[in-house]
């Protein structure tokens, strides 16, 4: 059971390993807070749609499952979007069309297709929770790095002094691509070391 | 004046505000598929076709059905259904009418439904209040921009096979870094519209 939860956090991390769901990842992480909000919104959608899909998995005919999944996902995304608009208007404004774009986030349909449509409700819930958390963590890391160098702050707190020359490139699209590329590389190095250590112990 | 605005939308969507490199839309096929120039061109053309059609159809549905009947909250559900059925329809149509074209484009069509660039396009179209003609041009421009980015990337990746890439960066890592450099290059186009 625990394995279902842990998998999404590291070994099958949706961003660093599977490289899925790139558009929100790159677009909203100019600040750590935006990354966090996007992560939570996606977490909500992936968990609720996985649970619903797992519940109805035996009722859905094979041929129409993809359209069904998409409609379920789109419904939850609409709910998340209206919730953000009502309660956190400034964040909703900053995230713009990238909240509705959660509909086509490949992570969610991927989990529905690969896991929730084949497994029990409990396991699907844990799997989706793990994937959502892994996604959120990755967004916060990416957002923090870009905010630190782009604005000198993390979550709005001043980290680097006034003397720091801001790297505008980090907030621009080019910075997003390059930072994520380097992060994927760093992730691979750490993962390789961990696997090597496991092999020695085992 | 009207014509001038259409040209600006076309250039804006395809070059200065390139969908892939500025709005990060359609990154999945950009990273996953684009390793051969031929298939990049095929996917690009198929996407451009669906984008133009999707912009046309969703515009009509949004302004003639959703808005008058106060159903705007169904926007996302409707748009995604329209796009999915449109892709299906285009696939069937091409298969019936032109088998050679189907052979060339067929395998790419199912991939397009989950391409965020299409849904993104329809959302931007509504956000920016484009009129009917502008929306069609916007769809076309976005498609051309997507194709352009995809083909450039495929060309670079064909050369990359012979390059000595550090082990941890192989695959996704180096692709993202190249995309970053491309985005930098495309920023250079930014001056065209504002100065002109």
mmCIF file of C-alpha atoms in Angstrom:
data_model
loop_
_atom_site.group_PDB
_atom_site.id
_atom_site.type_symbol
_atom_site.label_atom_id
_atom_site.label_comp_id
_atom_site.label_asym_id
_atom_site.label_seq_id
_atom_site.Cartn_x
_atom_site.Cartn_y
_atom_site.Cartn_z
ATOM 1 C CA UNK A 1 0.000 0.000 0.000
ATOM 2 C CA UNK A 2 2.675 2.454 1.053
ATOM 3 C CA UNK A 3 4.542 1.728 -2.170
ATOM 4 C CA UNK A 4 1.638 3.187 -4.163
ATOM 5 C CA UNK A 5 2.058 6.453 -2.319
ATOM 6 C CA UNK A 6 5.843 6.695 -2.387
ATOM 7 C CA UNK A 7 6.228 5.845 -6.064
ATOM 8 C CA UNK A 8 4.941 9.192 -7.303
ATOM 9 C CA UNK A 9 7.172 11.138 -4.941
ATOM 10 C CA UNK A 10 10.502 9.922 -6.211
ATOM 11 C CA UNK A 11 11.049 6.893 -8.438
ATOM 12 C CA UNK A 12 8.234 7.743 -10.834
ATOM 13 C CA UNK A 13 8.085 11.457 -10.164
ATOM 14 C CA UNK A 14 5.776 12.859 -12.842
ATOM 15 C CA UNK A 15 8.036 15.776 -13.709
ATOM 16 C CA UNK A 16 11.630 14.675 -13.244
ATOM 17 C CA UNK A 17 11.274 11.064 -14.398
ATOM 18 C CA UNK A 18 8.211 10.865 -16.627
ATOM 19 C CA UNK A 19 8.542 14.447 -17.952
ATOM 20 C CA UNK A 20 4.758 14.830 -18.130
ATOM 21 C CA UNK A 21 2.548 17.839 -17.571
ATOM 22 C CA UNK A 22 5.125 20.274 -18.848
ATOM 23 C CA UNK A 23 2.949 23.250 -19.768
ATOM 24 C CA UNK A 24 1.796 24.197 -16.250
ATOM 25 C CA UNK A 25 5.181 23.220 -14.834
ATOM 26 C CA UNK A 26 7.076 25.668 -16.966
ATOM 27 C CA UNK A 27 4.485 28.385 -17.315
ATOM 28 C CA UNK A 28 3.421 29.114 -13.740
ATOM 29 C CA UNK A 29 6.653 28.601 -11.813
ATOM 30 C CA UNK A 30 7.859 32.190 -11.983
ATOM 31 C CA UNK A 31 7.147 32.333 -8.233
ATOM 32 C CA UNK A 32 7.091 29.569 -5.627
ATOM 33 C CA UNK A 33 3.572 30.542 -4.527
ATOM 34 C CA UNK A 34 2.146 30.111 -8.035
ATOM 35 C CA UNK A 35 3.860 26.732 -8.351
ATOM 36 C CA UNK A 36 2.387 25.699 -4.997
ATOM 37 C CA UNK A 37 -1.157 26.785 -5.988
ATOM 38 C CA UNK A 38 -0.956 25.013 -9.327
ATOM 39 C CA UNK A 39 0.365 21.913 -7.550
ATOM 40 C CA UNK A 40 -2.520 21.878 -5.069
ATOM 41 C CA UNK A 41 -5.113 22.439 -7.815
ATOM 42 C CA UNK A 42 -3.656 19.560 -9.829
ATOM 43 C CA UNK A 43 -3.472 17.397 -6.692
ATOM 44 C CA UNK A 44 -7.173 17.978 -6.086
ATOM 45 C CA UNK A 45 -8.103 17.102 -9.661
ATOM 46 C CA UNK A 46 -5.905 14.018 -9.923
ATOM 47 C CA UNK A 47 -7.083 12.589 -6.585
ATOM 48 C CA UNK A 48 -10.808 13.198 -7.117
ATOM 49 C CA UNK A 49 -10.853 12.045 -10.732
ATOM 50 C CA UNK A 50 -8.811 8.935 -9.914
ATOM 51 C CA UNK A 51 -11.237 7.991 -7.130
ATOM 52 C CA UNK A 52 -14.313 8.521 -9.311
ATOM 53 C CA UNK A 53 -12.798 6.657 -12.256
ATOM 54 C CA UNK A 54 -11.803 3.795 -9.993
ATOM 55 C CA UNK A 55 -15.348 3.573 -8.631
ATOM 56 C CA UNK A 56 -16.968 3.443 -12.064
ATOM 57 C CA UNK A 57 -14.195 1.446 -13.740
ATOM 58 C CA UNK A 58 -16.340 -1.682 -14.184
ATOM 59 C CA UNK A 59 -19.292 0.223 -15.681
ATOM 60 C CA UNK A 60 -17.393 2.004 -18.443
ATOM 61 C CA UNK A 61 -17.254 0.251 -21.832
ATOM 62 C CA UNK A 62 -13.735 -0.104 -23.170
ATOM 63 C CA UNK A 63 -14.310 1.975 -26.341
ATOM 64 C CA UNK A 64 -15.571 5.155 -24.714
ATOM 65 C CA UNK A 65 -13.317 5.213 -21.681
ATOM 66 C CA UNK A 66 -10.971 7.992 -22.837
ATOM 67 C CA UNK A 67 -13.789 10.494 -23.590
ATOM 68 C CA UNK A 68 -15.453 9.535 -20.271
ATOM 69 C CA UNK A 69 -12.247 10.104 -18.319
ATOM 70 C CA UNK A 70 -11.716 13.431 -20.048
ATOM 71 C CA UNK A 71 -15.212 14.654 -19.189
ATOM 72 C CA UNK A 72 -14.787 13.622 -15.533
ATOM 73 C CA UNK A 73 -11.446 15.418 -15.377
ATOM 74 C CA UNK A 74 -12.871 18.523 -17.061
ATOM 75 C CA UNK A 75 -15.684 18.632 -14.503
ATOM 76 C CA UNK A 76 -13.288 18.615 -11.553
ATOM 77 C CA UNK A 77 -11.084 21.198 -13.249
ATOM 78 C CA UNK A 78 -14.099 23.486 -13.643
ATOM 79 C CA UNK A 79 -14.789 23.088 -9.918
ATOM 80 C CA UNK A 80 -11.166 23.883 -9.011
ATOM 81 C CA UNK A 81 -11.138 26.890 -11.337
ATOM 82 C CA UNK A 82 -14.317 28.384 -9.879
ATOM 83 C CA UNK A 83 -13.066 27.732 -6.330
ATOM 84 C CA UNK A 84 -9.826 29.617 -7.065
ATOM 85 C CA UNK A 85 -11.721 32.467 -8.731
ATOM 86 C CA UNK A 86 -14.043 32.836 -5.748
ATOM 87 C CA UNK A 87 -11.494 32.598 -2.931
ATOM 88 C CA UNK A 88 -8.056 33.469 -4.285
ATOM 89 C CA UNK A 89 -8.765 35.865 -7.081
ATOM 90 C CA UNK A 90 -5.243 37.283 -7.458
ATOM 91 C CA UNK A 91 -3.706 33.808 -7.750
ATOM 92 C CA UNK A 92 -6.390 32.746 -10.221
ATOM 93 C CA UNK A 93 -5.626 35.859 -12.256
ATOM 94 C CA UNK A 94 -1.884 35.125 -12.262
ATOM 95 C CA UNK A 95 -2.332 31.486 -13.296
ATOM 96 C CA UNK A 96 -4.694 32.568 -16.091
ATOM 97 C CA UNK A 97 -5.593 29.936 -18.686
ATOM 98 C CA UNK A 98 -3.213 27.426 -17.148
ATOM 99 C CA UNK A 99 -5.827 26.353 -14.574
ATOM 100 C CA UNK A 100 -8.296 25.152 -17.245
ATOM 101 C CA UNK A 101 -5.342 23.594 -19.031
ATOM 102 C CA UNK A 102 -5.108 21.063 -16.187
ATOM 103 C CA UNK A 103 -7.746 19.203 -18.254
ATOM 104 C CA UNK A 104 -5.121 18.192 -20.778
ATOM 105 C CA UNK A 105 -2.374 17.628 -18.219
ATOM 106 C CA UNK A 106 -1.079 14.233 -19.303
ATOM 107 C CA UNK A 107 -0.331 13.227 -15.688
ATOM 108 C CA UNK A 108 -4.032 13.041 -14.814
ATOM 109 C CA UNK A 109 -5.220 11.121 -17.860
ATOM 110 C CA UNK A 110 -2.082 9.004 -17.569
ATOM 111 C CA UNK A 111 -2.889 7.966 -13.988
ATOM 112 C CA UNK A 112 -6.545 7.353 -14.915
ATOM 113 C CA UNK A 113 -5.581 5.133 -17.817
ATOM 114 C CA UNK A 114 -2.582 3.366 -16.304
ATOM 115 C CA UNK A 115 -3.703 2.938 -12.706
ATOM 116 C CA UNK A 116 -7.191 4.031 -11.602
ATOM 117 C CA UNK A 117 -9.022 2.145 -14.347
ATOM 118 C CA UNK A 118 -7.408 -1.118 -13.213
ATOM 119 C CA UNK A 119 -7.075 -0.902 -9.426
ATOM 120 C CA UNK A 120 -9.198 -0.628 -6.283
ATOM 121 C CA UNK A 121 -10.412 2.710 -4.939
ATOM 122 C CA UNK A 122 -8.004 2.731 -1.988
ATOM 123 C CA UNK A 123 -4.917 2.026 -4.059
ATOM 124 C CA UNK A 124 -5.970 4.518 -6.747
ATOM 125 C CA UNK A 125 -6.415 7.177 -4.078
ATOM 126 C CA UNK A 126 -2.913 6.600 -2.691
ATOM 127 C CA UNK A 127 -1.355 6.457 -6.143
ATOM 128 C CA UNK A 128 -3.013 9.733 -7.187
ATOM 129 C CA UNK A 129 -2.066 11.342 -3.874
ATOM 130 C CA UNK A 130 1.574 10.350 -4.372
ATOM 131 C CA UNK A 131 1.632 11.614 -7.958
ATOM 132 C CA UNK A 132 -0.055 14.880 -6.956
ATOM 133 C CA UNK A 133 2.385 15.431 -4.086
ATOM 134 C CA UNK A 134 5.366 14.592 -6.291
ATOM 135 C CA UNK A 135 4.108 17.082 -8.860
ATOM 136 C CA UNK A 136 3.535 19.772 -6.209
ATOM 137 C CA UNK A 137 6.996 19.292 -4.675
ATOM 138 C CA UNK A 138 8.652 19.528 -8.077
ATOM 139 C CA UNK A 139 6.719 22.731 -8.852
ATOM 140 C CA UNK A 140 7.721 24.270 -5.516
ATOM 141 C CA UNK A 141 11.403 23.425 -6.083
ATOM 142 C CA UNK A 142 11.342 24.854 -9.603
ATOM 143 C CA UNK A 143 9.342 27.904 -8.508
ATOM 144 C CA UNK A 144 11.656 28.597 -5.559
ATOM 145 C CA UNK A 145 14.795 28.450 -7.695
ATOM 146 C CA UNK A 146 13.352 30.741 -10.358
ATOM 147 C CA UNK A 147 11.947 33.179 -7.781
ATOM 148 C CA UNK A 148 15.227 33.229 -5.841
ATOM 149 C CA UNK A 149 17.320 34.239 -8.837
ATOM 150 C CA UNK A 150 14.635 36.227 -10.628
ATOM 151 C CA UNK A 151 13.316 38.309 -7.708
ATOM 152 C CA UNK A 152 15.733 37.544 -4.826
ATOM 153 C CA UNK A 153 12.875 36.118 -2.756
ATOM 154 C CA UNK A 154 11.251 32.751 -1.932
ATOM 155 C CA UNK A 155 7.489 32.711 -1.227
ATOM 156 C CA UNK A 156 7.785 36.508 -1.061
ATOM 157 C CA UNK A 157 10.440 36.545 1.692
ATOM 158 C CA UNK A 158 13.602 38.492 0.927
ATOM 159 C CA UNK A 159 16.527 36.039 0.768
ATOM 160 C CA UNK A 160 19.192 37.757 -1.278
ATOM 161 C CA UNK A 161 20.275 41.275 -0.263
ATOM 162 C CA UNK A 162 19.633 44.491 -2.164
ATOM 163 C CA UNK A 163 23.060 44.266 -3.778
ATOM 164 C CA UNK A 164 21.925 41.218 -5.758
ATOM 165 C CA UNK A 165 21.552 41.834 -9.456
ATOM 166 C CA UNK A 166 18.305 40.121 -10.517
ATOM 167 C CA UNK A 167 18.550 37.569 -13.298
ATOM 168 C CA UNK A 168 15.624 38.579 -15.478
ATOM 169 C CA UNK A 169 16.202 35.525 -17.680
ATOM 170 C CA UNK A 170 14.983 33.254 -14.872
ATOM 171 C CA UNK A 171 11.452 34.668 -15.045
ATOM 172 C CA UNK A 172 11.353 34.472 -18.846
ATOM 173 C CA UNK A 173 10.416 31.293 -20.756
ATOM 174 C CA UNK A 174 14.049 30.556 -21.625
ATOM 175 C CA UNK A 175 14.953 30.422 -17.934
ATOM 176 C CA UNK A 176 12.142 27.978 -17.265
ATOM 177 C CA UNK A 177 13.370 25.513 -19.879
ATOM 178 C CA UNK A 178 17.019 25.734 -18.855
ATOM 179 C CA UNK A 179 16.349 25.485 -15.092
ATOM 180 C CA UNK A 180 14.135 22.435 -15.536
ATOM 181 C CA UNK A 181 16.658 20.823 -17.885
ATOM 182 C CA UNK A 182 19.432 21.220 -15.303
ATOM 183 C CA UNK A 183 17.124 20.001 -12.493
ATOM 184 C CA UNK A 184 16.316 16.841 -14.464
ATOM 185 C CA UNK A 185 20.067 16.277 -14.802
ATOM 186 C CA UNK A 186 20.666 16.798 -11.063
ATOM 187 C CA UNK A 187 17.770 14.450 -10.274
ATOM 188 C CA UNK A 188 19.324 11.748 -12.458
ATOM 189 C CA UNK A 189 22.698 12.086 -10.694
ATOM 190 C CA UNK A 190 21.127 11.760 -7.223
ATOM 191 C CA UNK A 191 18.905 8.882 -8.326
ATOM 192 C CA UNK A 192 21.867 7.002 -9.782
ATOM 193 C CA UNK A 193 23.842 7.386 -6.539
ATOM 194 C CA UNK A 194 20.849 6.159 -4.516
ATOM 195 C CA UNK A 195 20.390 3.125 -6.719
ATOM 196 C CA UNK A 196 24.108 2.307 -6.488
ATOM 197 C CA UNK A 197 23.956 2.484 -2.688
ATOM 198 C CA UNK A 198 20.871 0.241 -2.612
ATOM 199 C CA UNK A 199 22.698 -2.303 -4.691
ATOM 200 C CA UNK A 200 25.671 -2.302 -2.286
ATOM 201 C CA UNK A 201 23.408 -2.766 0.734
ATOM 202 C CA UNK A 202 21.267 -5.364 -0.963
ATOM 203 C CA UNK B 1 -6.769 48.442 -40.466
ATOM 204 C CA UNK B 2 -8.676 45.204 -40.105
ATOM 205 C CA UNK B 3 -6.274 43.473 -42.473
ATOM 206 C CA UNK B 4 -3.284 44.866 -40.608
ATOM 207 C CA UNK B 5 -4.591 43.454 -37.349
ATOM 208 C CA UNK B 6 -5.016 40.010 -38.914
ATOM 209 C CA UNK B 7 -1.400 40.041 -40.110
ATOM 210 C CA UNK B 8 -0.257 41.056 -36.627
ATOM 211 C CA UNK B 9 -2.206 38.167 -35.068
ATOM 212 C CA UNK B 10 -0.720 35.728 -37.581
ATOM 213 C CA UNK B 11 2.869 36.831 -36.975
ATOM 214 C CA UNK B 12 2.310 37.149 -33.248
ATOM 215 C CA UNK B 13 0.931 33.638 -32.861
ATOM 216 C CA UNK B 14 3.512 31.993 -35.075
ATOM 217 C CA UNK B 15 6.753 33.824 -34.294
ATOM 218 C CA UNK B 16 6.932 36.521 -31.631
ATOM 219 C CA UNK B 17 4.659 34.784 -29.139
ATOM 220 C CA UNK B 18 5.344 31.273 -30.339
ATOM 221 C CA UNK B 19 2.972 28.849 -28.639
ATOM 222 C CA UNK B 20 5.604 26.312 -27.722
ATOM 223 C CA UNK B 21 8.448 28.586 -26.720
ATOM 224 C CA UNK B 22 6.547 31.411 -25.009
ATOM 225 C CA UNK B 23 3.351 29.887 -23.677
ATOM 226 C CA UNK B 24 4.734 26.366 -23.143
ATOM 227 C CA UNK B 25 1.779 24.836 -24.967
ATOM 228 C CA UNK B 26 2.258 21.534 -26.754
ATOM 229 C CA UNK B 27 5.472 20.676 -24.953
ATOM 230 C CA UNK B 28 4.671 16.956 -24.668
ATOM 231 C CA UNK B 29 4.856 16.186 -28.407
ATOM 232 C CA UNK B 30 7.640 18.750 -28.669
ATOM 233 C CA UNK B 31 9.810 16.695 -26.311
ATOM 234 C CA UNK B 32 8.421 13.241 -27.050
ATOM 235 C CA UNK B 33 7.947 13.119 -30.796
ATOM 236 C CA UNK B 34 10.312 15.548 -32.372
ATOM 237 C CA UNK B 35 13.348 13.468 -33.192
ATOM 238 C CA UNK B 36 12.813 13.071 -36.953
ATOM 239 C CA UNK B 37 12.168 15.956 -39.326
ATOM 240 C CA UNK B 38 9.681 13.985 -41.453
ATOM 241 C CA UNK B 39 7.414 13.030 -38.574
ATOM 242 C CA UNK B 40 7.748 16.531 -37.119
ATOM 243 C CA UNK B 41 6.416 18.011 -40.358
ATOM 244 C CA UNK B 42 3.565 15.471 -40.455
ATOM 245 C CA UNK B 43 2.528 16.132 -36.896
ATOM 246 C CA UNK B 44 2.858 19.872 -37.452
ATOM 247 C CA UNK B 45 0.568 19.897 -40.489
ATOM 248 C CA UNK B 46 -2.029 17.687 -38.814
ATOM 249 C CA UNK B 47 -1.999 19.927 -35.737
ATOM 250 C CA UNK B 48 -2.282 23.121 -37.788
ATOM 251 C CA UNK B 49 -5.286 21.666 -39.572
ATOM 252 C CA UNK B 50 -7.041 20.655 -36.351
ATOM 253 C CA UNK B 51 -6.147 23.971 -34.670
ATOM 254 C CA UNK B 52 -7.729 26.056 -37.421
ATOM 255 C CA UNK B 53 -10.840 23.884 -37.395
ATOM 256 C CA UNK B 54 -11.019 23.854 -33.588
ATOM 257 C CA UNK B 55 -10.780 27.644 -33.415
ATOM 258 C CA UNK B 56 -13.613 27.961 -35.943
ATOM 259 C CA UNK B 57 -15.948 25.460 -34.302
ATOM 260 C CA UNK B 58 -15.373 26.432 -30.667
ATOM 261 C CA UNK B 59 -15.843 30.103 -31.538
ATOM 262 C CA UNK B 60 -19.240 29.382 -33.069
ATOM 263 C CA UNK B 61 -20.284 27.175 -30.145
ATOM 264 C CA UNK B 62 -19.062 29.623 -27.515
ATOM 265 C CA UNK B 63 -20.729 32.724 -28.915
ATOM 266 C CA UNK B 64 -23.902 31.176 -30.372
ATOM 267 C CA UNK B 65 -24.693 28.487 -27.779
ATOM 268 C CA UNK B 66 -22.825 28.906 -24.495
ATOM 269 C CA UNK B 67 -23.100 32.688 -24.057
ATOM 270 C CA UNK B 68 -26.780 33.158 -25.073
ATOM 271 C CA UNK B 69 -27.905 30.261 -22.868
ATOM 272 C CA UNK B 70 -25.737 31.239 -19.880
ATOM 273 C CA UNK B 71 -23.781 28.028 -19.990
ATOM 274 C CA UNK B 72 -20.286 29.505 -19.822
ATOM 275 C CA UNK B 73 -19.459 27.309 -16.820
ATOM 276 C CA UNK B 74 -19.574 24.337 -19.196
ATOM 277 C CA UNK B 75 -16.840 25.923 -21.318
ATOM 278 C CA UNK B 76 -14.000 23.494 -20.494
ATOM 279 C CA UNK B 77 -16.136 20.374 -20.767
ATOM 280 C CA UNK B 78 -17.621 21.510 -24.078
ATOM 281 C CA UNK B 79 -14.305 22.567 -25.593
ATOM 282 C CA UNK B 80 -12.554 19.321 -24.788
ATOM 283 C CA UNK B 81 -15.444 17.286 -26.203
ATOM 284 C CA UNK B 82 -15.484 19.404 -29.348
ATOM 285 C CA UNK B 83 -11.743 18.956 -29.824
ATOM 286 C CA UNK B 84 -11.868 15.210 -29.221
ATOM 287 C CA UNK B 85 -14.760 14.656 -31.606
ATOM 288 C CA UNK B 86 -13.198 16.976 -34.180
ATOM 289 C CA UNK B 87 -10.012 14.926 -34.179
ATOM 290 C CA UNK B 88 -12.050 11.749 -34.566
ATOM 291 C CA UNK B 89 -14.050 13.288 -37.394
ATOM 292 C CA UNK B 90 -10.983 14.564 -39.238
ATOM 293 C CA UNK B 91 -9.422 11.123 -38.938
ATOM 294 C CA UNK B 92 -12.478 9.401 -40.432
ATOM 295 C CA UNK B 93 -12.822 12.020 -43.163
ATOM 296 C CA UNK B 94 -9.204 11.777 -44.276
ATOM 297 C CA UNK B 95 -9.307 7.989 -44.209
ATOM 298 C CA UNK B 96 -12.327 7.956 -46.525
ATOM 299 C CA UNK B 97 -11.289 10.691 -48.931
ATOM 300 C CA UNK B 98 -7.528 10.505 -49.194
ATOM 301 C CA UNK B 99 -5.787 7.280 -48.158
ATOM 302 C CA UNK B 100 -2.276 8.548 -48.993
ATOM 303 C CA UNK B 101 -2.781 11.593 -46.770
ATOM 304 C CA UNK B 102 -4.167 9.325 -44.083
ATOM 305 C CA UNK B 103 -1.096 7.164 -44.304
ATOM 306 C CA UNK B 104 1.089 10.214 -43.803
ATOM 307 C CA UNK B 105 -0.887 11.897 -41.026
ATOM 308 C CA UNK B 106 -2.976 9.082 -39.552
ATOM 309 C CA UNK B 107 -0.792 7.989 -36.680
ATOM 310 C CA UNK B 108 -0.420 11.551 -35.418
ATOM 311 C CA UNK B 109 -4.100 12.349 -35.185
ATOM 312 C CA UNK B 110 -4.989 10.538 -31.923
ATOM 313 C CA UNK B 111 -2.020 12.267 -30.280
ATOM 314 C CA UNK B 112 -3.521 15.651 -31.004
ATOM 315 C CA UNK B 113 -6.501 15.386 -28.643
ATOM 316 C CA UNK B 114 -4.267 15.533 -25.593
ATOM 317 C CA UNK B 115 -2.133 18.288 -27.064
ATOM 318 C CA UNK B 116 -2.545 21.198 -24.679
ATOM 319 C CA UNK B 117 -1.840 23.649 -27.502
ATOM 320 C CA UNK B 118 -5.320 23.083 -28.972
ATOM 321 C CA UNK B 119 -7.272 23.627 -25.766
ATOM 322 C CA UNK B 120 -4.904 26.501 -24.919
ATOM 323 C CA UNK B 121 -5.622 28.081 -28.271
ATOM 324 C CA UNK B 122 -9.385 28.027 -27.716
ATOM 325 C CA UNK B 123 -8.993 29.447 -24.191
ATOM 326 C CA UNK B 124 -6.753 32.288 -25.364
ATOM 327 C CA UNK B 125 -9.206 32.993 -28.170
ATOM 328 C CA UNK B 126 -12.014 33.569 -25.640
ATOM 329 C CA UNK B 127 -9.788 35.496 -23.206
ATOM 330 C CA UNK B 128 -8.668 37.929 -25.912
ATOM 331 C CA UNK B 129 -12.145 38.521 -27.354
ATOM 332 C CA UNK B 130 -11.136 37.707 -30.910
ATOM 333 C CA UNK B 131 -13.874 37.967 -33.532
ATOM 334 C CA UNK B 132 -14.640 35.115 -35.918
ATOM 335 C CA UNK B 133 -12.090 35.907 -38.617
ATOM 336 C CA UNK B 134 -9.387 36.765 -36.089
ATOM 337 C CA UNK B 135 -9.929 33.431 -34.348
ATOM 338 C CA UNK B 136 -9.398 31.471 -37.558
ATOM 339 C CA UNK B 137 -6.214 33.402 -38.315
ATOM 340 C CA UNK B 138 -5.073 32.929 -34.717
ATOM 341 C CA UNK B 139 -5.593 29.162 -35.041
ATOM 342 C CA UNK B 140 -3.648 29.059 -38.284
ATOM 343 C CA UNK B 141 -0.806 31.168 -36.876
ATOM 344 C CA UNK B 142 -0.536 29.074 -33.749
ATOM 345 C CA UNK B 143 -0.375 25.931 -35.865
ATOM 346 C CA UNK B 144 2.371 27.353 -38.060
ATOM 347 C CA UNK B 145 4.314 28.406 -34.963
ATOM 348 C CA UNK B 146 3.952 24.939 -33.463
ATOM 349 C CA UNK B 147 5.168 23.326 -36.688
ATOM 350 C CA UNK B 148 8.111 25.714 -36.877
ATOM 351 C CA UNK B 149 9.268 24.967 -33.328
ATOM 352 C CA UNK B 150 8.762 21.229 -33.807
ATOM 353 C CA UNK B 151 10.745 21.100 -37.057
ATOM 354 C CA UNK B 152 13.630 23.196 -35.722
ATOM 355 C CA UNK B 153 13.809 20.973 -32.654
ATOM 356 C CA UNK B 154 13.742 17.808 -34.760
ATOM 357 C CA UNK B 155 16.568 19.137 -36.898
ATOM 358 C CA UNK B 156 18.695 19.878 -33.844
ATOM 359 C CA UNK B 157 17.972 16.488 -32.327
ATOM 360 C CA UNK B 158 19.022 14.681 -35.487
ATOM 361 C CA UNK B 159 22.422 16.334 -35.104
ATOM 362 C CA UNK B 160 22.438 15.684 -31.376
ATOM 363 C CA UNK B 161 22.853 11.950 -31.951
ATOM 364 C CA UNK B 162 26.478 12.594 -32.800
ATOM 365 C CA UNK B 163 27.147 14.985 -29.932
ATOM 366 C CA UNK B 164 28.797 14.098 -26.652
ATOM 367 C CA UNK B 165 26.070 14.823 -24.096
ATOM 368 C CA UNK B 166 26.845 14.389 -20.359
ATOM 369 C CA UNK B 167 25.275 11.153 -19.099
ATOM 370 C CA UNK B 168 22.680 12.623 -16.616
ATOM 371 C CA UNK B 169 21.410 15.131 -19.186
ATOM 372 C CA UNK B 170 20.712 12.559 -21.912
ATOM 373 C CA UNK B 171 17.097 12.513 -23.055
ATOM 374 C CA UNK B 172 14.764 15.024 -21.478
ATOM 375 C CA UNK B 173 17.430 17.171 -19.804
ATOM 376 C CA UNK B 174 19.309 18.238 -22.911
ATOM 377 C CA UNK B 175 16.066 18.670 -24.865
ATOM 378 C CA UNK B 176 14.796 21.140 -22.281
ATOM 379 C CA UNK B 177 18.054 23.078 -22.305
ATOM 380 C CA UNK B 178 17.989 23.269 -26.114
ATOM 381 C CA UNK B 179 14.378 24.475 -25.922
ATOM 382 C CA UNK B 180 15.562 27.181 -23.532
ATOM 383 C CA UNK B 181 18.188 28.354 -26.012
ATOM 384 C CA UNK B 182 15.571 28.321 -28.789
ATOM 385 C CA UNK B 183 13.265 30.400 -26.612
ATOM 386 C CA UNK B 184 16.112 32.897 -26.178
ATOM 387 C CA UNK B 185 16.565 33.042 -29.938
ATOM 388 C CA UNK B 186 12.844 33.586 -30.507
ATOM 389 C CA UNK B 187 12.905 36.461 -28.014
ATOM 390 C CA UNK B 188 14.952 38.267 -30.630
ATOM 391 C CA UNK B 189 11.843 38.406 -32.828
ATOM 392 C CA UNK B 190 10.076 40.347 -30.095
ATOM 393 C CA UNK B 191 11.212 43.642 -31.605
ATOM 394 C CA UNK B 192 9.480 43.088 -34.954
ATOM 395 C CA UNK B 193 5.970 44.051 -33.933
ATOM 396 C CA UNK B 194 6.481 46.749 -31.325
ATOM 397 C CA UNK B 195 8.954 48.677 -33.475
ATOM 398 C CA UNK B 196 7.027 48.195 -36.733
#
